[in-house]
Every structure is written in C-alpha cells, then in structure tokens.
mmCIF file of C-alpha atoms in Angstrom:
data_model
loop_
_atom_site.group_PDB
_atom_site.id
_atom_site.type_symbol
_atom_site.label_atom_id
_atom_site.label_comp_id
_atom_site.label_asym_id
_atom_site.label_seq_id
_atom_site.Cartn_x
_atom_site.Cartn_y
_atom_site.Cartn_z
ATOM 1 C CA ALA A 1 103.931 87.612 133.488
ATOM 2 C CA GLU A 2 105.596 89.990 136.278
ATOM 3 C CA TYR A 3 106.569 92.028 132.734
ATOM 4 C CA LEU A 4 102.047 92.302 132.059
ATOM 5 C CA TYR A 5 100.765 92.926 135.326
ATOM 6 C CA ASN A 6 102.812 95.538 135.668
ATOM 7 C CA GLU A 7 102.833 97.690 132.389
ATOM 8 C CA TYR A 8 99.698 96.760 131.435
ATOM 9 C CA ILE A 9 97.056 95.143 134.834
ATOM 10 C CA MET A 10 98.627 97.845 136.194
ATOM 11 C CA LYS A 11 99.432 100.949 134.488
ATOM 12 C CA GLN A 12 96.798 100.394 131.878
ATOM 13 C CA GLY A 13 93.965 98.629 133.434
ATOM 14 C CA TYR A 14 93.549 95.680 131.036
ATOM 15 C CA LEU A 15 94.916 92.247 130.752
ATOM 16 C CA PRO A 16 95.913 92.002 126.760
ATOM 17 C CA LEU A 17 95.255 87.944 125.595
ATOM 18 C CA THR A 18 97.469 87.841 122.666
ATOM 19 C CA LYS A 19 100.917 90.063 121.645
ATOM 20 C CA THR A 20 98.731 91.516 118.726
ATOM 21 C CA GLY A 21 96.278 92.266 120.904
ATOM 22 C CA ILE A 22 98.997 94.861 122.569
ATOM 23 C CA LEU A 23 99.751 96.585 119.354
ATOM 24 C CA ARG A 24 95.603 96.601 118.344
ATOM 25 C CA ASN A 25 94.428 98.577 121.131
ATOM 26 C CA LYS A 26 97.896 101.089 120.992
ATOM 27 C CA VAL A 27 96.367 101.758 116.854
ATOM 28 C CA LYS A 28 92.982 101.709 117.667
ATOM 29 C CA ALA A 29 94.011 104.270 120.420
ATOM 30 C CA GLY A 30 95.660 106.665 118.665
ATOM 31 C CA ILE A 31 93.394 107.299 115.119
ATOM 32 C CA SER A 32 91.670 109.754 115.133
ATOM 33 C CA LYS A 33 87.767 110.103 114.162
ATOM 34 C CA GLU A 34 87.983 111.723 110.600
ATOM 35 C CA TRP A 35 90.411 108.150 109.120
ATOM 36 C CA LYS A 36 87.693 106.100 111.884
ATOM 37 C CA GLN A 37 85.351 107.147 109.460
ATOM 38 C CA LYS A 38 86.868 107.220 106.265
ATOM 39 C CA ILE A 39 88.041 103.599 107.229
ATOM 40 C CA VAL A 40 84.470 102.231 107.262
ATOM 41 C CA ASN A 41 82.416 104.438 105.019
ATOM 42 C CA ASP A 42 85.612 105.379 102.425
ATOM 43 C CA PHE A 43 87.574 102.059 102.276
ATOM 44 C CA LEU A 44 86.027 98.609 103.341
ATOM 45 C CA PRO A 45 84.008 96.822 99.997
ATOM 46 C CA ASP A 46 81.128 95.295 100.194
ATOM 47 C CA LYS A 47 81.280 91.586 101.954
ATOM 48 C CA ASP A 48 81.444 89.753 98.709
ATOM 49 C CA THR A 49 84.078 91.524 97.145
ATOM 50 C CA TYR A 50 85.780 91.491 100.516
ATOM 51 C CA ASN A 51 85.376 87.778 100.295
ATOM 52 C CA TYR A 52 86.962 87.620 96.878
ATOM 53 C CA PHE A 53 89.699 89.445 96.877
ATOM 54 C CA PHE A 54 90.958 87.556 100.904
ATOM 55 C CA ARG A 55 90.587 84.413 99.004
ATOM 56 C CA TYR A 56 92.432 84.916 95.348
ATOM 57 C CA LEU A 57 94.486 88.221 96.070
ATOM 58 C CA PHE A 58 96.442 87.873 99.175
ATOM 59 C CA ARG A 59 99.140 85.747 99.066
ATOM 60 C CA GLY A 60 101.753 85.230 101.813
ATOM 61 C CA GLY A 61 105.755 85.527 101.940
ATOM 62 C CA PHE A 62 106.898 83.120 99.062
ATOM 63 C CA VAL A 63 108.478 79.269 100.919
ATOM 64 C CA HIS A 64 109.705 77.668 97.788
ATOM 65 C CA ALA A 65 113.295 75.347 96.456
ATOM 66 C CA ASN A 66 114.456 75.501 92.892
ATOM 67 C CA ILE A 67 113.721 71.948 91.093
ATOM 68 C CA LYS A 68 117.146 71.426 90.100
ATOM 69 C CA TYR A 69 118.495 71.655 94.020
ATOM 70 C CA VAL A 70 115.705 69.504 95.450
ATOM 71 C CA GLY A 71 117.324 66.508 97.243
ATOM 72 C CA GLU A 72 120.447 67.413 96.553
ATOM 73 C CA ILE A 73 124.022 68.134 99.576
ATOM 74 C CA VAL A 74 125.486 71.424 98.190
ATOM 75 C CA GLU A 75 128.239 73.161 99.066
ATOM 76 C CA ASN A 76 129.828 76.282 99.509
ATOM 77 C CA VAL A 77 126.529 78.184 100.012
ATOM 78 C CA GLY A 78 125.403 81.600 101.128
ATOM 79 C CA GLY A 79 122.362 83.137 103.074
ATOM 80 C CA ALA A 80 120.563 86.283 103.434
ATOM 81 C CA ASP A 81 118.044 87.442 105.309
ATOM 82 C CA PHE A 82 115.921 90.568 105.308
ATOM 83 C CA THR A 83 115.990 92.166 108.124
ATOM 84 C CA SER A 84 112.362 92.982 109.046
ATOM 85 C CA SER A 85 110.882 92.940 105.500
ATOM 86 C CA TYR A 86 107.158 93.508 106.431
ATOM 87 C CA PRO A 87 107.845 96.640 108.631
ATOM 88 C CA PHE A 88 110.055 98.289 106.611
ATOM 89 C CA VAL A 89 107.707 97.903 103.248
ATOM 90 C CA MET A 90 105.358 99.499 105.158
ATOM 91 C CA LEU A 91 107.305 102.007 106.076
ATOM 92 C CA SER A 92 108.542 102.380 102.306
ATOM 93 C CA GLU A 93 105.605 101.924 100.070
ATOM 94 C CA HIS A 94 102.111 103.438 98.722
ATOM 95 C CA PHE A 95 99.035 101.310 100.172
ATOM 96 C CA PRO A 96 95.858 101.923 98.376
ATOM 97 C CA MET A 97 93.894 104.738 100.215
ATOM 98 C CA SER A 98 90.444 103.871 98.645
ATOM 99 C CA LYS A 99 86.986 101.784 97.984
ATOM 100 C CA PRO A 100 87.920 99.606 94.833
ATOM 101 C CA VAL A 101 86.760 101.684 91.339
ATOM 102 C CA LYS A 102 85.793 98.877 88.397
ATOM 103 C CA CYS A 103 87.867 99.803 85.837
ATOM 104 C CA SER A 104 87.399 98.621 82.260
ATOM 105 C CA PRO A 105 90.405 96.775 81.062
ATOM 106 C CA GLU A 106 91.996 98.254 78.257
ATOM 107 C CA ASN A 107 92.468 101.392 81.302
ATOM 108 C CA VAL A 108 94.487 99.053 83.521
ATOM 109 C CA LEU A 109 97.712 99.688 82.531
ATOM 110 C CA PRO A 110 97.561 102.961 82.322
ATOM 111 C CA ASN A 111 95.877 104.058 85.304
ATOM 112 C CA ILE A 112 99.457 101.921 86.518
ATOM 113 C CA GLU A 113 101.494 103.791 84.604
ATOM 114 C CA ARG A 114 100.414 106.374 86.724
ATOM 115 C CA GLY A 115 100.741 105.792 90.116
ATOM 116 C CA ARG A 116 97.327 104.042 90.770
ATOM 117 C CA HIS A 117 97.256 100.572 92.762
ATOM 118 C CA CYS A 118 95.714 97.807 90.617
ATOM 119 C CA CYS A 119 94.026 94.367 90.956
ATOM 120 C CA PHE A 120 92.623 92.652 88.056
ATOM 121 C CA ILE A 121 91.074 89.008 87.197
ATOM 122 C CA VAL A 122 93.554 87.781 84.442
ATOM 123 C CA LYS A 123 93.748 84.959 81.580
ATOM 124 C CA PHE A 124 96.640 83.294 80.489
ATOM 125 C CA GLU A 125 96.844 81.045 78.052
ATOM 126 C CA ASN A 126 99.953 78.613 76.683
ATOM 127 C CA ILE A 127 101.889 79.967 80.297
ATOM 128 C CA TYR A 128 105.554 78.497 80.989
ATOM 129 C CA GLN A 129 108.017 79.924 83.831
ATOM 130 C CA THR A 130 110.797 81.067 82.956
ATOM 131 C CA THR A 131 113.430 80.229 85.329
ATOM 132 C CA ASN A 132 113.938 76.677 87.645
ATOM 133 C CA HIS A 133 111.523 78.876 90.056
ATOM 134 C CA SER A 134 107.866 78.026 90.006
ATOM 135 C CA ILE A 135 106.401 81.479 91.189
ATOM 136 C CA GLU A 136 102.173 81.439 91.828
ATOM 137 C CA SER A 137 100.481 78.670 93.738
ATOM 138 C CA GLU A 138 97.872 76.072 92.448
ATOM 139 C CA SER A 139 95.574 76.799 95.445
ATOM 140 C CA LYS A 140 95.251 80.770 94.563
ATOM 141 C CA ALA A 141 94.412 80.268 90.625
ATOM 142 C CA ILE A 142 90.666 80.857 89.856
ATOM 143 C CA ASN A 143 90.983 78.424 87.256
ATOM 144 C CA VAL A 144 93.621 76.130 85.747
ATOM 145 C CA ILE A 145 94.214 73.721 83.148
ATOM 146 C CA ALA A 146 96.318 70.844 82.218
ATOM 147 C CA PRO A 147 98.698 72.719 84.670
ATOM 148 C CA ILE A 148 102.003 70.837 85.531
ATOM 149 C CA ILE A 149 102.921 71.520 89.768
ATOM 150 C CA ASP A 150 106.439 72.064 91.148
ATOM 151 C CA ASN A 151 105.101 71.325 95.138
ATOM 152 C CA GLY A 152 102.634 73.392 95.347
ATOM 153 C CA ARG A 153 103.621 75.337 92.391
ATOM 154 C CA ILE A 154 102.555 76.095 88.859
ATOM 155 C CA MET A 155 105.420 75.226 86.457
ATOM 156 C CA CYS A 156 103.141 75.972 83.596
ATOM 157 C CA ALA A 157 99.605 75.254 82.214
ATOM 158 C CA LYS A 158 97.627 75.060 79.213
ATOM 159 C CA SER A 159 95.647 78.443 80.898
ATOM 160 C CA LEU A 160 95.881 80.324 83.618
ATOM 161 C CA THR A 161 93.045 82.568 85.840
ATOM 162 C CA VAL A 162 94.428 84.071 88.916
ATOM 163 C CA PHE A 163 93.503 87.511 90.822
ATOM 164 C CA LEU A 164 96.910 89.980 90.619
ATOM 165 C CA THR A 165 97.907 93.299 91.966
ATOM 166 C CA GLU A 166 99.701 95.082 89.347
ATOM 167 C CA ILE A 167 102.866 93.879 92.275
ATOM 168 C CA ASP A 168 101.891 90.762 91.712
ATOM 169 C CA PHE A 169 102.267 91.039 87.528
ATOM 170 C CA LYS A 170 105.371 92.387 87.471
ATOM 171 C CA ILE A 171 107.105 89.258 88.975
ATOM 172 C CA TYR A 172 104.391 87.616 86.781
ATOM 173 C CA GLN A 173 106.687 89.557 84.530
ATOM 174 C CA MET A 174 109.865 88.607 85.538
ATOM 175 C CA PHE A 175 109.175 84.544 86.121
ATOM 176 C CA TYR A 176 106.525 83.580 82.642
ATOM 177 C CA GLU A 177 105.387 83.949 79.328
ATOM 178 C CA TRP A 178 102.724 83.260 77.654
ATOM 179 C CA ASP A 179 100.865 83.348 74.557
ATOM 180 C CA ASN A 180 98.099 85.573 75.380
ATOM 181 C CA MET A 181 96.706 87.250 77.854
ATOM 182 C CA GLU A 182 92.955 88.921 78.806
ATOM 183 C CA ILE A 183 91.797 91.134 81.581
ATOM 184 C CA ILE A 184 88.347 90.256 82.533
ATOM 185 C CA LYS A 185 87.361 92.190 85.551
ATOM 186 C CA ALA A 186 89.682 94.508 87.478
ATOM 187 C CA TRP A 187 89.749 97.190 90.331
ATOM 188 C CA VAL A 188 92.025 100.836 91.197
ATOM 189 C CA PHE A 189 92.458 102.935 94.332
ATOM 190 C CA ASP A 190 93.971 105.845 94.707
ATOM 191 C CA SER A 191 97.443 105.486 96.802
ATOM 192 C CA ALA A 192 99.088 107.085 99.586
ATOM 193 C CA PRO A 193 101.693 106.156 102.634
ATOM 194 C CA LEU A 194 100.039 104.522 105.516
ATOM 195 C CA PRO A 195 98.274 106.785 107.903
ATOM 196 C CA GLU A 196 100.654 107.941 110.898
ATOM 197 C CA TYR A 197 97.689 106.406 113.587
ATOM 198 C CA LEU A 198 99.489 102.582 112.345
ATOM 199 C CA ILE A 199 102.956 103.688 111.253
ATOM 200 C CA GLN A 200 104.763 105.487 114.126
ATOM 201 C CA PRO A 201 103.374 102.758 117.140
ATOM 202 C CA LEU A 202 105.739 100.281 114.772
ATOM 203 C CA LYS A 203 108.209 103.005 114.690
ATOM 204 C CA PHE A 204 107.723 103.193 118.220
ATOM 205 C CA TYR A 205 108.252 99.337 118.484
ATOM 206 C CA TYR A 206 111.439 99.651 115.996
ATOM 207 C CA GLN A 207 113.343 102.025 117.745
ATOM 208 C CA GLN A 208 112.557 100.278 120.852
ATOM 209 C CA LYS A 209 114.080 97.165 119.771
ATOM 210 C CA GLN A 210 117.459 98.914 118.429
ATOM 211 C CA GLU A 211 117.879 100.658 121.048
ATOM 212 C CA LEU A 212 117.600 97.763 122.971
ATOM 213 C CA LYS A 213 119.698 96.154 121.048
ATOM 214 C CA LYS A 214 122.115 98.573 120.825
ATOM 215 C CA ALA A 215 122.514 97.816 124.571
ATOM 216 C CA GLY A 216 123.159 94.295 124.424
ATOM 217 C CA LYS A 217 119.909 93.143 125.810
ATOM 218 C CA GLN A 218 118.624 90.910 123.465
ATOM 219 C CA ASN A 219 117.472 88.641 126.312
ATOM 220 C CA THR A 220 115.545 90.791 128.275
ATOM 221 C CA VAL A 221 111.370 90.551 128.214
ATOM 222 C CA GLU A 222 111.524 94.218 126.925
ATOM 223 C CA TYR A 223 112.807 93.739 124.235
ATOM 224 C CA ALA A 224 110.969 90.229 123.285
ATOM 225 C CA VAL A 225 108.177 92.337 123.429
ATOM 226 C CA ALA A 226 109.186 95.505 121.139
ATOM 227 C CA LYS A 227 110.310 92.332 118.631
ATOM 228 C CA GLU A 228 107.238 90.980 118.978
ATOM 229 C CA MET A 229 104.888 94.305 118.446
ATOM 230 C CA VAL A 230 106.964 94.895 115.458
ATOM 231 C CA ASN A 231 106.277 92.085 113.843
ATOM 232 C CA SER A 232 102.494 92.024 114.927
ATOM 233 C CA ALA A 233 101.628 95.054 113.215
ATOM 234 C CA TYR A 234 101.807 93.029 109.936
ATOM 235 C CA GLY A 235 99.193 90.611 111.308
ATOM 236 C CA MET A 236 97.123 93.208 111.994
ATOM 237 C CA THR A 237 96.260 93.956 108.445
ATOM 238 C CA VAL A 238 95.599 90.371 107.285
ATOM 239 C CA THR A 239 93.176 89.458 110.211
ATOM 240 C CA ARG A 240 90.428 88.330 108.613
ATOM 241 C CA LEU A 241 86.571 88.780 108.976
ATOM 242 C CA ASN A 242 84.561 85.940 110.390
ATOM 243 C CA PHE A 243 81.702 85.112 108.838
ATOM 244 C CA THR A 244 80.954 81.502 110.286
ATOM 245 C CA GLU A 245 80.557 81.198 114.001
ATOM 246 C CA TYR A 246 82.047 76.994 114.136
ATOM 247 C CA GLY A 247 80.839 74.899 117.751
ATOM 248 C CA TYR A 248 81.431 72.059 119.126
ATOM 249 C CA CYS A 249 79.493 69.902 121.849
ATOM 250 C CA ASN A 250 78.600 66.509 122.647
ATOM 251 C CA ASP A 251 80.703 65.257 120.189
ATOM 252 C CA GLU A 252 79.643 67.147 117.258
ATOM 253 C CA TRP A 253 80.616 69.876 115.875
ATOM 254 C CA THR A 254 78.138 73.309 114.791
ATOM 255 C CA GLU A 255 77.886 75.491 111.678
ATOM 256 C CA ASN A 256 76.166 78.638 111.735
ATOM 257 C CA GLU A 257 76.102 82.217 110.054
ATOM 258 C CA SER A 258 77.563 85.017 112.350
ATOM 259 C CA GLU A 259 74.983 87.162 114.315
ATOM 260 C CA LYS A 260 77.250 90.242 113.944
ATOM 261 C CA SER A 261 75.971 91.159 109.710
ATOM 262 C CA TYR A 262 78.694 92.431 107.774
ATOM 263 C CA GLN A 263 77.754 96.200 108.181
ATOM 264 C CA GLN A 264 78.502 95.622 111.763
ATOM 265 C CA MET A 265 81.364 94.349 111.777
ATOM 266 C CA ARG A 266 82.736 97.166 109.512
ATOM 267 C CA ASN A 267 81.809 99.966 111.823
ATOM 268 C CA GLU A 268 84.107 97.962 114.759
ATOM 269 C CA GLN A 269 87.351 98.111 111.658
ATOM 270 C CA PHE A 270 90.585 101.178 111.842
ATOM 271 C CA LEU A 271 92.564 99.148 108.896
ATOM 272 C CA ASN A 272 91.917 99.016 105.870
ATOM 273 C CA CYS A 273 91.646 94.842 104.404
ATOM 274 C CA MET A 274 94.353 95.646 100.963
ATOM 275 C CA TRP A 275 96.922 96.860 103.516
ATOM 276 C CA GLY A 276 97.989 93.541 104.823
ATOM 277 C CA ILE A 277 97.448 92.412 100.776
ATOM 278 C CA TYR A 278 100.073 95.007 99.479
ATOM 279 C CA VAL A 279 102.178 94.164 102.611
ATOM 280 C CA THR A 280 103.474 90.442 101.244
ATOM 281 C CA ALA A 281 102.838 91.944 97.954
ATOM 282 C CA TYR A 282 106.187 93.924 98.536
ATOM 283 C CA ALA A 283 107.722 91.793 100.423
ATOM 284 C CA ARG A 284 107.519 88.977 97.660
ATOM 285 C CA TYR A 285 108.482 91.399 95.026
ATOM 286 C CA ASN A 286 111.991 92.094 97.082
ATOM 287 C CA LEU A 287 112.876 88.843 97.750
ATOM 288 C CA LEU A 288 111.935 87.779 94.391
ATOM 289 C CA LYS A 289 113.277 90.449 91.996
ATOM 290 C CA CYS A 290 117.050 89.432 93.400
ATOM 291 C CA VAL A 291 116.095 86.021 92.863
ATOM 292 C CA TYR A 292 115.739 86.072 89.721
ATOM 293 C CA GLN A 293 119.067 87.584 89.230
ATOM 294 C CA ILE A 294 120.600 84.683 90.760
ATOM 295 C CA ALA A 295 118.354 82.140 89.386
ATOM 296 C CA ASP A 296 120.696 79.571 88.429
ATOM 297 C CA ASN A 297 121.836 79.973 91.994
ATOM 298 C CA VAL A 298 119.726 80.382 94.044
ATOM 299 C CA ILE A 299 118.719 76.963 96.300
ATOM 300 C CA TYR A 300 115.683 77.860 98.337
ATOM 301 C CA CYS A 301 113.913 80.503 99.791
ATOM 302 C CA ASP A 302 112.078 81.319 102.867
ATOM 303 C CA THR A 303 109.749 84.256 102.571
ATOM 304 C CA ASP A 304 112.571 87.268 103.771
ATOM 305 C CA SER A 305 115.599 84.915 103.861
ATOM 306 C CA ILE A 306 117.866 83.310 100.184
ATOM 307 C CA TYR A 307 120.067 80.656 100.386
ATOM 308 C CA TYR A 308 122.185 80.295 97.285
ATOM 309 C CA VAL A 309 125.357 78.945 95.771
ATOM 310 C CA LYS A 310 127.961 81.139 96.160
ATOM 311 C CA SER A 311 129.557 83.208 93.097
ATOM 312 C CA PRO A 312 130.712 86.967 92.417
ATOM 313 C CA GLU A 313 127.212 87.780 90.909
ATOM 314 C CA CYS A 314 125.307 86.347 94.336
ATOM 315 C CA LEU A 315 127.677 88.589 96.806
ATOM 316 C CA GLU A 316 127.063 91.508 94.327
ATOM 317 C CA MET A 317 122.881 91.096 94.230
ATOM 318 C CA VAL A 318 123.225 91.698 97.897
ATOM 319 C CA LYS A 319 125.535 95.065 97.667
ATOM 320 C CA GLU A 320 123.405 96.436 95.419
ATOM 321 C CA TYR A 321 119.945 95.644 97.028
ATOM 322 C CA ASN A 322 121.336 97.086 100.032
ATOM 323 C CA ASN A 323 122.906 100.114 98.949
ATOM 324 C CA SER A 324 119.015 100.804 96.856
ATOM 325 C CA VAL A 325 117.524 100.415 100.797
ATOM 326 C CA ASP A 326 120.110 103.278 102.048
ATOM 327 C CA ARG A 327 118.739 105.687 99.762
ATOM 328 C CA ILE A 328 115.352 104.488 100.628
ATOM 329 C CA PHE A 329 116.267 105.245 104.146
ATOM 330 C CA GLN A 330 119.239 107.594 103.584
ATOM 331 C CA THR A 331 118.005 111.192 105.890
ATOM 332 C CA GLU A 332 117.582 107.661 108.923
ATOM 333 C CA LYS A 333 122.093 107.220 108.029
ATOM 334 C CA GLY A 334 123.176 106.420 111.301
ATOM 335 C CA GLY A 335 119.647 106.314 112.963
ATOM 336 C CA TYR A 336 116.923 103.763 114.123
ATOM 337 C CA LEU A 337 116.422 102.579 110.633
ATOM 338 C CA ASP A 338 119.556 102.696 109.675
ATOM 339 C CA GLY A 339 119.806 98.755 108.511
ATOM 340 C CA ILE A 340 115.843 98.094 108.096
ATOM 341 C CA GLY A 341 114.539 96.017 104.818
ATOM 342 C CA LYS A 342 118.765 95.305 103.963
ATOM 343 C CA PHE A 343 120.028 91.727 103.478
ATOM 344 C CA ASP A 344 122.014 90.086 106.567
ATOM 345 C CA ASP A 345 124.979 87.524 106.026
ATOM 346 C CA LEU A 346 123.569 84.000 107.536
ATOM 347 C CA GLY A 347 126.811 83.328 108.098
ATOM 348 C CA GLU A 348 129.675 80.241 106.593
ATOM 349 C CA ILE A 349 127.392 77.512 105.433
ATOM 350 C CA ALA A 350 129.348 74.346 104.258
ATOM 351 C CA LYS A 351 126.340 71.913 103.483
ATOM 352 C CA PHE A 352 122.637 72.608 102.597
ATOM 353 C CA LYS A 353 120.339 70.784 101.608
ATOM 354 C CA THR A 354 116.214 70.502 101.305
ATOM 355 C CA LEU A 355 113.478 68.713 100.557
ATOM 356 C CA GLY A 356 111.441 71.400 99.413
ATOM 357 C CA ALA A 357 109.174 74.128 101.835
ATOM 358 C CA LYS A 358 109.896 73.966 105.607
ATOM 359 C CA ARG A 359 112.471 71.479 105.026
ATOM 360 C CA TYR A 360 115.904 72.014 105.084
ATOM 361 C CA ILE A 361 119.142 71.482 107.218
ATOM 362 C CA LYS A 362 122.335 73.228 106.778
ATOM 363 C CA THR A 363 125.829 72.842 108.147
ATOM 364 C CA MET A 364 127.989 75.622 109.356
ATOM 365 C CA LYS A 365 131.702 75.747 108.633
ATOM 366 C CA ASN A 366 132.853 75.490 112.296
ATOM 367 C CA GLY A 367 130.377 72.521 112.717
ATOM 368 C CA ASP A 368 126.899 73.728 114.015
ATOM 369 C CA PHE A 369 123.276 72.480 112.028
ATOM 370 C CA GLU A 370 120.037 74.098 111.939
ATOM 371 C CA GLN A 371 116.769 72.452 110.761
ATOM 372 C CA THR A 372 113.497 73.369 109.613
ATOM 373 C CA ILE A 373 111.533 70.753 109.357
ATOM 374 C CA ALA A 374 107.728 71.550 109.174
ATOM 375 C CA GLY A 375 106.264 69.371 112.412
ATOM 376 C CA LEU A 376 109.494 69.257 113.933
ATOM 377 C CA PRO A 377 110.134 71.587 116.940
ATOM 378 C CA LYS A 378 113.821 73.778 116.498
ATOM 379 C CA GLY A 379 116.564 72.465 117.221
ATOM 380 C CA ILE A 380 115.172 68.393 117.970
ATOM 381 C CA LEU A 381 118.077 66.747 115.791
ATOM 382 C CA LYS A 382 120.384 67.756 117.768
ATOM 383 C CA LYS A 383 118.730 66.052 120.408
#
C-alpha cells in the first residue's frame, strides 16, 4: 500500500485498480496519434469477425499430460522451464499489422511462403495423432465427428473443422496426420514487429526486474511490481471487449446488451486483438517443437514448462534450443535480455506423478516436494 501511494497517488495522481492497469496507462500514454488511428481504423475487424476470431482462433497455453504416464510414478525426471515465454515472443517475432483481408483457399500457402500471416478455417478428414500427445482442445473445434478424446483434447476424429493460424498449422503438421484437408475460408495480414509504444514499457520493466534480481532484491515490492508488469504485457493484448452486461438484483441475474456500440468500443482501443492470439500461438509452437523432438520421453507440459524422463536426447534438445535463442539475441549477450526465452533447469526431481492437466506432484532429490493441483492452494500438502 505504501509503495502504491508513493509511486502512483503522489507522483501520478491516480490509484491503479489492477496491476495490468498500471502498464495499460503507461502504454496508452506512449501511443502516437498515428498509431491510435491505425488501431481503430486499419486493424480492428467488424464485430462479427472479432467475436468469431476470439471464440475459435484464440488458444491459451498447452497444458496436458502424456497419456502413457498418467497415474504412474515416474523416477529420474528432468524439468525445463522457459524464461518469460510470452515476453520473449513479443520481442522476437512478427505479428499481424493490417485488417484481416479475405483470401482464396488456393492462395493460403503461397501467402504464408511470402511471409504474410494467415488464419483459415480448415476441415480435416480421418485425422489422427502421430505421437502420444493430443494437441487440439475439443472446445476449439467448430465441428467434430466421431472423436476420441484424451482429457479434453482430440486424439483422432472422422472429421474435424477448426480455425487455425499458420503457426497452429505448423503444429498440426507435427502432431497429426490426415487423409484429406480442405480450406473453407481464409484471411491474410501484413506482418511486422510489435510497435515501440508497446515494446518499450515491456523492455523497461524486464530490465528493471533483471537489475533487481542481479542485486539480490527478489523479495522487494519493486521486484514483484516489475515482474508483474512484464507478465501484464501479454494480458493486455487478450483483453476481450464485453458486448453483454450482467447484473444481479433481488436474487435474479439480468443480461443486457452493452450500452456502448462496437464503434464506441473500437475508438477506445490501443492494441490489435490479433497480437494476443499470435503471442500464445508462437509460445505453443516453441514448446511443442521441443516436445515433438522427445515425444516419448515427455511426461507433462504446462504452458512454458516440460517434464521428461531423463535421457541424453532430452538434454541435447534443451541445449540446442537454448543455442537457438542465443542466436536471436546475440547482440544482447550479457545485457538485460540475456537469458530471456531460454530453458531453465527445474532441479533434481526424484519422483513425478500426474493425473492430467493441472494435477501433479513432484518430489525433489533433497526430499522437498511441490504440488500443483487445481482447486488447492500451493503448498497445502505440506501442511
């Protein structure tokens, strides 16, 4: 409370209601008139397209267990965790920089080859997985016929219709095979790095976090705020517009259309809705291309981490991936971006057991143990 009072009320004259709100104000203050006009007039689609894109195109992190190991106690386990996975792709990748423009199905692949972003509705017939890992969520299927489901994810199906980015399609090409594929509808976008008004605050807080960490100040309020600001950068990009207002009065719920029109909501925007969709797509691809290399050894994944049965092949995968990140940020060697996006070792794990997504326990070789179980507080089993 003291930090918020001194830093925001005294210095800036406002009280932020959320951590994301702090970064949102900083980003909005830095946007130029030119960029503001681009967002409102040149990037955002019509209301129906906006709703459809968020409903079927947006996917979060990949959280799933290898069905081979579910319910088993696995020994000699290794773990690797991406450092700031979402900030890494925001700083290193290209993103959609135009309105979605309709594209004929036969021109989808040529557009992708030319470096344009593309999202498309595609129907697969007799689709089946190539590994033990089921990738697509049943909830994201526009239509699915005769599927076999593995903890909410599709192992195989007679027919599957989905909405994919070109990044998602690259993941499909690794983890699924199919008899036939038909692209039904498609859109293309121009491509460019994220604008400086969004990137500069992200870099500022990441640098601040790294400097505090090197100074041994991880337990300070300043470090916690800097870390949360870094994490909030992605959260802003997937803040969805609310077209419905819900109320509760006299033991009854009410549901009404928002008093604001879509055009009024658009005029308040300062970010492109497609950016958040691509942040998670890139992050999933980075994780899953590593999973694909050591598929049989992977036990469990949680958004930016992998647990695997130790082997020379797995250790080599981690080493190769970290070398590839070094090549991206080689000009920052030793700087504040040094280490971002790379795998960190999760320690010596003696035993690991999972029952599926967000349900696992690991025992470390020093005797300590950690638990992640949906619905239970961290550390509850120790008590």
